[in-house]
């Protein structure tokens, strides 16, 4: 099966660790990290904070395939990969 014909989750093998995105436009930074999987699904914890400190972080859990879609959508919206910030 060609890679483009595979389900999106299979095109993106699960990695250990974290992924970071930053938006200068919105002054936000976002961390995607693996959360503990349940018996039925793999979860990703997504934490968003203001770029220059202050304010409360927004933490949410997403199913892995939804997190992949969010990551790709954010990259298209001019978010850029960055180094860990916390």
PDB file of N, CA and C in Angstrom:
ATOM      1  N   UNK A   1       0.848  -1.179   0.000  1.00  0.00           N
ATOM      2  CA  UNK A   1       0.000   0.000   0.000  1.00  0.00           C
ATOM      3  C   UNK A   1       0.893   1.241   0.000  1.00  0.00           C
ATOM      4  N   UNK A   2       0.602   2.165  -0.898  1.00  0.00           N
ATOM      5  CA  UNK A   2       1.376   3.407  -0.956  1.00  0.00           C
ATOM      6  C   UNK A   2       1.178   4.202   0.323  1.00  0.00           C
ATOM      7  N   UNK A   3       2.221   4.930   0.716  1.00  0.00           N
ATOM      8  CA  UNK A   3       2.164   5.679   1.980  1.00  0.00           C
ATOM      9  C   UNK A   3       0.980   6.633   2.019  1.00  0.00           C
ATOM     10  N   UNK A   4       0.679   7.300   0.900  1.00  0.00           N
ATOM     11  CA  UNK A   4      -0.435   8.251   0.893  1.00  0.00           C
ATOM     12  C   UNK A   4      -1.780   7.567   1.076  1.00  0.00           C
ATOM     13  N   UNK A   5      -1.857   6.255   0.797  1.00  0.00           N
ATOM     14  CA  UNK A   5      -3.109   5.523   0.955  1.00  0.00           C
ATOM     15  C   UNK A   5      -3.285   4.946   2.357  1.00  0.00           C
ATOM     16  N   UNK A   6      -2.231   5.002   3.172  1.00  0.00           N
ATOM     17  CA  UNK A   6      -2.313   4.484   4.538  1.00  0.00           C
ATOM     18  C   UNK A   6      -3.088   5.456   5.411  1.00  0.00           C
ATOM     19  N   UNK A   7      -3.731   4.940   6.462  1.00  0.00           N
ATOM     20  CA  UNK A   7      -4.349   5.860   7.424  1.00  0.00           C
ATOM     21  C   UNK A   7      -3.286   6.801   7.981  1.00  0.00           C
ATOM     22  N   UNK A   8      -3.692   8.005   8.325  1.00  0.00           N
ATOM     23  CA  UNK A   8      -2.760   9.044   8.763  1.00  0.00           C
ATOM     24  C   UNK A   8      -1.922   8.600   9.959  1.00  0.00           C
ATOM     25  N   UNK A   9      -2.506   7.861  10.886  1.00  0.00           N
ATOM     26  CA  UNK A   9      -1.770   7.426  12.074  1.00  0.00           C
ATOM     27  C   UNK A   9      -0.628   6.493  11.684  1.00  0.00           C
ATOM     28  N   UNK A  10      -0.819   5.655  10.670  1.00  0.00           N
ATOM     29  CA  UNK A  10       0.239   4.747  10.239  1.00  0.00           C
ATOM     30  C   UNK A  10       1.339   5.485   9.481  1.00  0.00           C
ATOM     31  N   UNK A  11       1.020   6.616   8.850  1.00  0.00           N
ATOM     32  CA  UNK A  11       2.024   7.402   8.144  1.00  0.00           C
ATOM     33  C   UNK A  11       2.977   8.084   9.120  1.00  0.00           C
ATOM     34  N   UNK A  12       2.550   8.267  10.351  1.00  0.00           N
ATOM     35  CA  UNK A  12       3.335   8.959  11.372  1.00  0.00           C
ATOM     36  C   UNK A  12       3.579   8.008  12.534  1.00  0.00           C
ATOM     37  N   UNK A  13       4.644   7.193  12.480  1.00  0.00           N
ATOM     38  CA  UNK A  13       4.887   6.265  13.583  1.00  0.00           C
ATOM     39  C   UNK A  13       5.076   7.015  14.899  1.00  0.00           C
ATOM     40  N   UNK A  14       4.617   6.391  15.979  1.00  0.00           N
ATOM     41  CA  UNK A  14       4.697   7.042  17.286  1.00  0.00           C
ATOM     42  C   UNK A  14       6.145   7.204  17.705  1.00  0.00           C
ATOM     43  N   UNK A  15       6.458   8.365  18.221  1.00  0.00           N
ATOM     44  CA  UNK A  15       7.812   8.676  18.676  1.00  0.00           C
ATOM     45  C   UNK A  15       7.801   8.869  20.185  1.00  0.00           C
ATOM     46  N   UNK A  16       8.955   8.640  20.780  1.00  0.00           N
ATOM     47  CA  UNK A  16       9.109   8.935  22.198  1.00  0.00           C
ATOM     48  C   UNK A  16       9.443  10.410  22.325  1.00  0.00           C
ATOM     49  N   UNK A  17       9.092  10.994  23.434  1.00  0.00           N
ATOM     50  CA  UNK A  17       9.484  12.383  23.650  1.00  0.00           C
ATOM     51  C   UNK A  17       8.391  13.378  23.344  1.00  0.00           C
ATOM     52  N   UNK A  18       8.817  14.540  22.874  1.00  0.00           N
ATOM     53  CA  UNK A  18       7.907  15.667  22.718  1.00  0.00           C
ATOM     54  C   UNK A  18       8.145  16.356  21.388  1.00  0.00           C
ATOM     55  N   UNK A  19       7.160  17.131  20.980  1.00  0.00           N
ATOM     56  CA  UNK A  19       7.288  18.000  19.821  1.00  0.00           C
ATOM     57  C   UNK A  19       6.834  19.394  20.222  1.00  0.00           C
ATOM     58  N   UNK A  20       7.526  20.416  19.721  1.00  0.00           N
ATOM     59  CA  UNK A  20       7.248  21.798  20.113  1.00  0.00           C
ATOM     60  C   UNK A  20       6.974  22.656  18.892  1.00  0.00           C
ATOM     61  N   UNK A  21       5.956  23.507  19.003  1.00  0.00           N
ATOM     62  CA  UNK A  21       5.635  24.474  17.963  1.00  0.00           C
ATOM     63  C   UNK A  21       5.495  25.851  18.592  1.00  0.00           C
ATOM     64  N   UNK A  22       5.840  26.885  17.807  1.00  0.00           N
ATOM     65  CA  UNK A  22       5.753  28.257  18.311  1.00  0.00           C
ATOM     66  C   UNK A  22       5.106  29.130  17.241  1.00  0.00           C
ATOM     67  N   UNK A  23       4.274  30.068  17.693  1.00  0.00           N
ATOM     68  CA  UNK A  23       3.673  31.057  16.804  1.00  0.00           C
ATOM     69  C   UNK A  23       4.077  32.448  17.275  1.00  0.00           C
ATOM     70  N   UNK A  24       4.921  33.116  16.486  1.00  0.00           N
ATOM     71  CA  UNK A  24       5.289  34.498  16.810  1.00  0.00           C
ATOM     72  C   UNK A  24       4.069  35.400  16.661  1.00  0.00           C
ATOM     73  N   UNK A  25       3.239  35.099  15.676  1.00  0.00           N
ATOM     74  CA  UNK A  25       2.043  35.886  15.402  1.00  0.00           C
ATOM     75  C   UNK A  25       1.095  35.911  16.601  1.00  0.00           C
ATOM     76  N   UNK A  26       0.834  34.722  17.172  1.00  0.00           N
ATOM     77  CA  UNK A  26      -0.098  34.609  18.297  1.00  0.00           C
ATOM     78  C   UNK A  26       0.604  34.697  19.647  1.00  0.00           C
ATOM     79  N   UNK A  27       1.939  34.721  19.630  1.00  0.00           N
ATOM     80  CA  UNK A  27       2.739  34.776  20.855  1.00  0.00           C
ATOM     81  C   UNK A  27       2.425  33.582  21.773  1.00  0.00           C
ATOM     82  N   UNK A  28       2.357  32.382  21.164  1.00  0.00           N
ATOM     83  CA  UNK A  28       2.064  31.156  21.902  1.00  0.00           C
ATOM     84  C   UNK A  28       3.106  30.096  21.577  1.00  0.00           C
ATOM     85  N   UNK A  29       3.270  29.176  22.523  1.00  0.00           N
ATOM     86  CA  UNK A  29       4.128  28.012  22.322  1.00  0.00           C
ATOM     87  C   UNK A  29       3.334  26.789  22.748  1.00  0.00           C
ATOM     88  N   UNK A  30       3.522  25.693  22.032  1.00  0.00           N
ATOM     89  CA  UNK A  30       2.698  24.508  22.248  1.00  0.00           C
ATOM     90  C   UNK A  30       3.597  23.277  22.314  1.00  0.00           C
ATOM     91  N   UNK A  31       3.358  22.431  23.293  1.00  0.00           N
ATOM     92  CA  UNK A  31       4.114  21.195  23.466  1.00  0.00           C
ATOM     93  C   UNK A  31       3.174  20.005  23.285  1.00  0.00           C
ATOM     94  N   UNK A  32       3.541  19.091  22.399  1.00  0.00           N
ATOM     95  CA  UNK A  32       2.813  17.840  22.192  1.00  0.00           C
ATOM     96  C   UNK A  32       3.657  16.739  22.820  1.00  0.00           C
ATOM     97  N   UNK A  33       3.068  15.936  23.709  1.00  0.00           N
ATOM     98  CA  UNK A  33       3.825  14.828  24.308  1.00  0.00           C
ATOM     99  C   UNK A  33       2.904  13.626  24.485  1.00  0.00           C
ATOM    100  N   UNK A  34       3.515  12.447  24.438  1.00  0.00           N
ATOM    101  CA  UNK A  34       2.748  11.222  24.639  1.00  0.00           C
ATOM    102  C   UNK A  34       2.187  11.199  26.048  1.00  0.00           C
ATOM    103  N   UNK A  35       0.922  10.845  26.160  1.00  0.00           N
ATOM    104  CA  UNK A  35       0.286  10.654  27.463  1.00  0.00           C
ATOM    105  C   UNK A  35       0.123   9.149  27.667  1.00  0.00           C
ATOM    106  N   UNK A  36      -0.219   8.753  28.859  1.00  0.00           N
ATOM    107  CA  UNK A  36      -0.414   7.330  29.125  1.00  0.00           C
ATOM    108  C   UNK A  36      -1.558   6.802  28.263  1.00  0.00           C
ATOM    109  N   UNK A  37      -1.309   5.725  27.511  1.00  0.00           N
ATOM    110  CA  UNK A  37      -2.377   5.184  26.670  1.00  0.00           C
ATOM    111  C   UNK A  37      -3.419   4.464  27.515  1.00  0.00           C
ATOM    112  N   UNK A  38      -4.634   4.453  27.027  1.00  0.00           N
ATOM    113  CA  UNK A  38      -5.677   3.664  27.686  1.00  0.00           C
ATOM    114  C   UNK A  38      -5.698   2.300  26.997  1.00  0.00           C
ATOM    115  N   UNK A  39      -6.589   1.443  27.422  1.00  0.00           N
ATOM    116  CA  UNK A  39      -6.686   0.120  26.821  1.00  0.00           C
ATOM    117  C   UNK A  39      -7.150   0.197  25.370  1.00  0.00           C
ATOM    118  N   UNK A  40      -7.812   1.291  25.003  1.00  0.00           N
ATOM    119  CA  UNK A  40      -8.419   1.373  23.678  1.00  0.00           C
ATOM    120  C   UNK A  40      -7.839   2.449  22.772  1.00  0.00           C
ATOM    121  N   UNK A  41      -7.034   3.362  23.302  1.00  0.00           N
ATOM    122  CA  UNK A  41      -6.576   4.475  22.463  1.00  0.00           C
ATOM    123  C   UNK A  41      -5.230   5.011  22.935  1.00  0.00           C
ATOM    124  N   UNK A  42      -4.534   5.662  22.017  1.00  0.00           N
ATOM    125  CA  UNK A  42      -3.290   6.364  22.348  1.00  0.00           C
ATOM    126  C   UNK A  42      -3.618   7.843  22.451  1.00  0.00           C
ATOM    127  N   UNK A  43      -3.161   8.452  23.537  1.00  0.00           N
ATOM    128  CA  UNK A  43      -3.475   9.848  23.814  1.00  0.00           C
ATOM    129  C   UNK A  43      -2.227  10.705  23.723  1.00  0.00           C
ATOM    130  N   UNK A  44      -2.424  11.952  23.331  1.00  0.00           N
ATOM    131  CA  UNK A  44      -1.368  12.958  23.294  1.00  0.00           C
ATOM    132  C   UNK A  44      -1.816  14.108  24.187  1.00  0.00           C
ATOM    133  N   UNK A  45      -0.918  14.564  25.044  1.00  0.00           N
ATOM    134  CA  UNK A  45      -1.199  15.744  25.871  1.00  0.00           C
ATOM    135  C   UNK A  45      -0.651  16.961  25.133  1.00  0.00           C
ATOM    136  N   UNK A  46      -1.492  17.963  24.981  1.00  0.00           N
ATOM    137  CA  UNK A  46      -1.104  19.187  24.275  1.00  0.00           C
ATOM    138  C   UNK A  46      -1.195  20.340  25.261  1.00  0.00           C
ATOM    139  N   UNK A  47      -0.066  20.993  25.505  1.00  0.00           N
ATOM    140  CA  UNK A  47      -0.007  22.113  26.454  1.00  0.00           C
ATOM    141  C   UNK A  47       0.369  23.385  25.702  1.00  0.00           C
ATOM    142  N   UNK A  48      -0.452  24.409  25.844  1.00  0.00           N
ATOM    143  CA  UNK A  48      -0.226  25.689  25.171  1.00  0.00           C
ATOM    144  C   UNK A  48      -0.030  26.772  26.220  1.00  0.00           C
ATOM    145  N   UNK A  49       1.025  27.584  26.035  1.00  0.00           N
ATOM    146  CA  UNK A  49       1.329  28.678  26.974  1.00  0.00           C
ATOM    147  C   UNK A  49       1.683  29.941  26.198  1.00  0.00           C
ATOM    148  N   UNK A  50       1.550  31.089  26.862  1.00  0.00           N
ATOM    149  CA  UNK A  50       2.036  32.332  26.241  1.00  0.00           C
ATOM    150  C   UNK A  50       3.547  32.238  26.038  1.00  0.00           C
ATOM    151  N   UNK A  51       4.027  32.792  24.962  1.00  0.00           N
ATOM    152  CA  UNK A  51       5.439  32.708  24.607  1.00  0.00           C
ATOM    153  C   UNK A  51       6.349  33.372  25.635  1.00  0.00           C
ATOM    154  N   UNK A  52       5.918  34.466  26.231  1.00  0.00           N
ATOM    155  CA  UNK A  52       6.783  35.225  27.144  1.00  0.00           C
ATOM    156  C   UNK A  52       6.369  35.093  28.605  1.00  0.00           C
ATOM    157  N   UNK A  53       5.866  33.931  28.994  1.00  0.00           N
ATOM    158  CA  UNK A  53       5.506  33.700  30.387  1.00  0.00           C
ATOM    159  C   UNK A  53       4.223  34.396  30.782  1.00  0.00           C
ATOM    160  N   UNK A  54       3.836  34.194  32.020  1.00  0.00           N
ATOM    161  CA  UNK A  54       2.588  34.773  32.502  1.00  0.00           C
ATOM    162  C   UNK A  54       1.407  34.000  31.937  1.00  0.00           C
ATOM    163  N   UNK A  55       0.257  34.212  32.535  1.00  0.00           N
ATOM    164  CA  UNK A  55      -0.941  33.524  32.059  1.00  0.00           C
ATOM    165  C   UNK A  55      -0.946  32.053  32.431  1.00  0.00           C
ATOM    166  N   UNK A  56      -2.099  31.459  32.343  1.00  0.00           N
ATOM    167  CA  UNK A  56      -2.253  30.046  32.683  1.00  0.00           C
ATOM    168  C   UNK A  56      -2.055  29.174  31.447  1.00  0.00           C
ATOM    169  N   UNK A  57      -1.373  28.037  31.598  1.00  0.00           N
ATOM    170  CA  UNK A  57      -1.267  27.113  30.472  1.00  0.00           C
ATOM    171  C   UNK A  57      -2.622  26.450  30.209  1.00  0.00           C
ATOM    172  N   UNK A  58      -2.861  26.110  28.964  1.00  0.00           N
ATOM    173  CA  UNK A  58      -4.052  25.348  28.587  1.00  0.00           C
ATOM    174  C   UNK A  58      -3.562  23.945  28.259  1.00  0.00           C
ATOM    175  N   UNK A  59      -4.038  22.960  29.010  1.00  0.00           N
ATOM    176  CA  UNK A  59      -3.618  21.575  28.813  1.00  0.00           C
ATOM    177  C   UNK A  59      -4.838  20.764  28.404  1.00  0.00           C
ATOM    178  N   UNK A  60      -4.678  20.005  27.326  1.00  0.00           N
ATOM    179  CA  UNK A  60      -5.774  19.143  26.895  1.00  0.00           C
ATOM    180  C   UNK A  60      -5.194  17.830  26.371  1.00  0.00           C
ATOM    181  N   UNK A  61      -6.038  16.811  26.369  1.00  0.00           N
ATOM    182  CA  UNK A  61      -5.651  15.512  25.824  1.00  0.00           C
ATOM    183  C   UNK A  61      -6.407  15.304  24.522  1.00  0.00           C
ATOM    184  N   UNK A  62      -5.692  14.766  23.547  1.00  0.00           N
ATOM    185  CA  UNK A  62      -6.301  14.502  22.249  1.00  0.00           C
ATOM    186  C   UNK A  62      -5.961  13.078  21.835  1.00  0.00           C
ATOM    187  N   UNK A  63      -6.867  12.457  21.106  1.00  0.00           N
ATOM    188  CA  UNK A  63      -6.519  11.188  20.490  1.00  0.00           C
ATOM    189  C   UNK A  63      -5.378  11.435  19.510  1.00  0.00           C
ATOM    190  N   UNK A  64      -4.526  10.441  19.361  1.00  0.00           N
ATOM    191  CA  UNK A  64      -3.313  10.610  18.563  1.00  0.00           C
ATOM    192  C   UNK A  64      -3.606  11.106  17.149  1.00  0.00           C
ATOM    193  N   UNK A  65      -4.600  10.534  16.480  1.00  0.00           N
ATOM    194  CA  UNK A  65      -4.874  10.965  15.105  1.00  0.00           C
ATOM    195  C   UNK A  65      -5.358  12.417  15.064  1.00  0.00           C
ATOM    196  N   UNK A  66      -6.075  12.863  16.096  1.00  0.00           N
ATOM    197  CA  UNK A  66      -6.498  14.266  16.158  1.00  0.00           C
ATOM    198  C   UNK A  66      -5.304  15.186  16.412  1.00  0.00           C
ATOM    199  N   UNK A  67      -4.354  14.725  17.225  1.00  0.00           N
ATOM    200  CA  UNK A  67      -3.156  15.524  17.499  1.00  0.00           C
ATOM    201  C   UNK A  67      -2.302  15.667  16.234  1.00  0.00           C
ATOM    202  N   UNK A  68      -2.213  14.607  15.442  1.00  0.00           N
ATOM    203  CA  UNK A  68      -1.468  14.674  14.180  1.00  0.00           C
ATOM    204  C   UNK A  68      -2.112  15.702  13.258  1.00  0.00           C
ATOM    205  N   UNK A  69      -3.432  15.680  13.164  1.00  0.00           N
ATOM    206  CA  UNK A  69      -4.143  16.654  12.328  1.00  0.00           C
ATOM    207  C   UNK A  69      -3.924  18.075  12.841  1.00  0.00           C
ATOM    208  N   UNK A  70      -3.974  18.258  14.159  1.00  0.00           N
ATOM    209  CA  UNK A  70      -3.766  19.592  14.740  1.00  0.00           C
ATOM    210  C   UNK A  70      -2.351  20.084  14.438  1.00  0.00           C
ATOM    211  N   UNK A  71      -1.346  19.218  14.598  1.00  0.00           N
ATOM    212  CA  UNK A  71       0.054  19.568  14.317  1.00  0.00           C
ATOM    213  C   UNK A  71       0.199  20.037  12.867  1.00  0.00           C
ATOM    214  N   UNK A  72      -0.349  19.258  11.939  1.00  0.00           N
ATOM    215  CA  UNK A  72      -0.237  19.605  10.521  1.00  0.00           C
ATOM    216  C   UNK A  72      -0.975  20.905  10.202  1.00  0.00           C
ATOM    217  N   UNK A  73      -2.133  21.101  10.797  1.00  0.00           N
ATOM    218  CA  UNK A  73      -2.903  22.335  10.597  1.00  0.00           C
ATOM    219  C   UNK A  73      -2.129  23.541  11.133  1.00  0.00           C
ATOM    220  N   UNK A  74      -1.489  23.369  12.291  1.00  0.00           N
ATOM    221  CA  UNK A  74      -0.710  24.461  12.879  1.00  0.00           C
ATOM    222  C   UNK A  74       0.489  24.816  11.997  1.00  0.00           C
ATOM    223  N   UNK A  75       1.169  23.809  11.446  1.00  0.00           N
ATOM    224  CA  UNK A  75       2.298  24.087  10.552  1.00  0.00           C
ATOM    225  C   UNK A  75       1.832  24.874   9.322  1.00  0.00           C
ATOM    226  N   UNK A  76       0.671  24.532   8.797  1.00  0.00           N
ATOM    227  CA  UNK A  76       0.128  25.262   7.644  1.00  0.00           C
ATOM    228  C   UNK A  76      -0.258  26.690   8.022  1.00  0.00           C
ATOM    229  N   UNK A  77      -0.565  26.914   9.305  1.00  0.00           N
ATOM    230  CA  UNK A  77      -0.944  28.249   9.789  1.00  0.00           C
ATOM    231  C   UNK A  77       0.286  29.036  10.258  1.00  0.00           C
ATOM    232  N   UNK A  78       1.468  28.631   9.797  1.00  0.00           N
ATOM    233  CA  UNK A  78       2.734  29.333  10.049  1.00  0.00           C
ATOM    234  C   UNK A  78       3.280  29.184  11.462  1.00  0.00           C
ATOM    235  N   UNK A  79       2.875  28.150  12.196  1.00  0.00           N
ATOM    236  CA  UNK A  79       3.583  27.799  13.416  1.00  0.00           C
ATOM    237  C   UNK A  79       4.886  27.148  12.962  1.00  0.00           C
ATOM    238  N   UNK A  80       5.936  27.271  13.768  1.00  0.00           N
ATOM    239  CA  UNK A  80       7.229  26.678  13.411  1.00  0.00           C
ATOM    240  C   UNK A  80       7.716  25.774  14.546  1.00  0.00           C
ATOM    241  N   UNK A  81       8.485  24.764  14.164  1.00  0.00           N
ATOM    242  CA  UNK A  81       9.083  23.888  15.177  1.00  0.00           C
ATOM    243  C   UNK A  81      10.118  24.678  15.954  1.00  0.00           C
ATOM    244  N   UNK A  82      10.254  24.342  17.231  1.00  0.00           N
ATOM    245  CA  UNK A  82      11.219  25.064  18.061  1.00  0.00           C
ATOM    246  C   UNK A  82      11.780  24.133  19.133  1.00  0.00           C
ATOM    247  N   UNK A  83      12.755  24.628  19.854  1.00  0.00           N
ATOM    248  CA  UNK A  83      13.375  23.894  20.959  1.00  0.00           C
ATOM    249  C   UNK A  83      12.444  23.920  22.171  1.00  0.00           C
ATOM    250  N   UNK A  84      12.586  22.952  23.085  1.00  0.00           N
ATOM    251  CA  UNK A  84      11.780  22.962  24.314  1.00  0.00           C
ATOM    252  C   UNK A  84      11.957  24.263  25.095  1.00  0.00           C
ATOM    253  N   UNK A  85      10.878  24.721  25.709  1.00  0.00           N
ATOM    254  CA  UNK A  85      10.906  25.987  26.452  1.00  0.00           C
ATOM    255  C   UNK A  85      10.648  25.821  27.944  1.00  0.00           C
ATOM    256  N   UNK A  86      10.221  24.665  28.392  1.00  0.00           N
ATOM    257  CA  UNK A  86      10.042  24.445  29.827  1.00  0.00           C
ATOM    258  C   UNK A  86      10.295  23.010  30.154  1.00  0.00           C
TER     259      UNK A  86
END
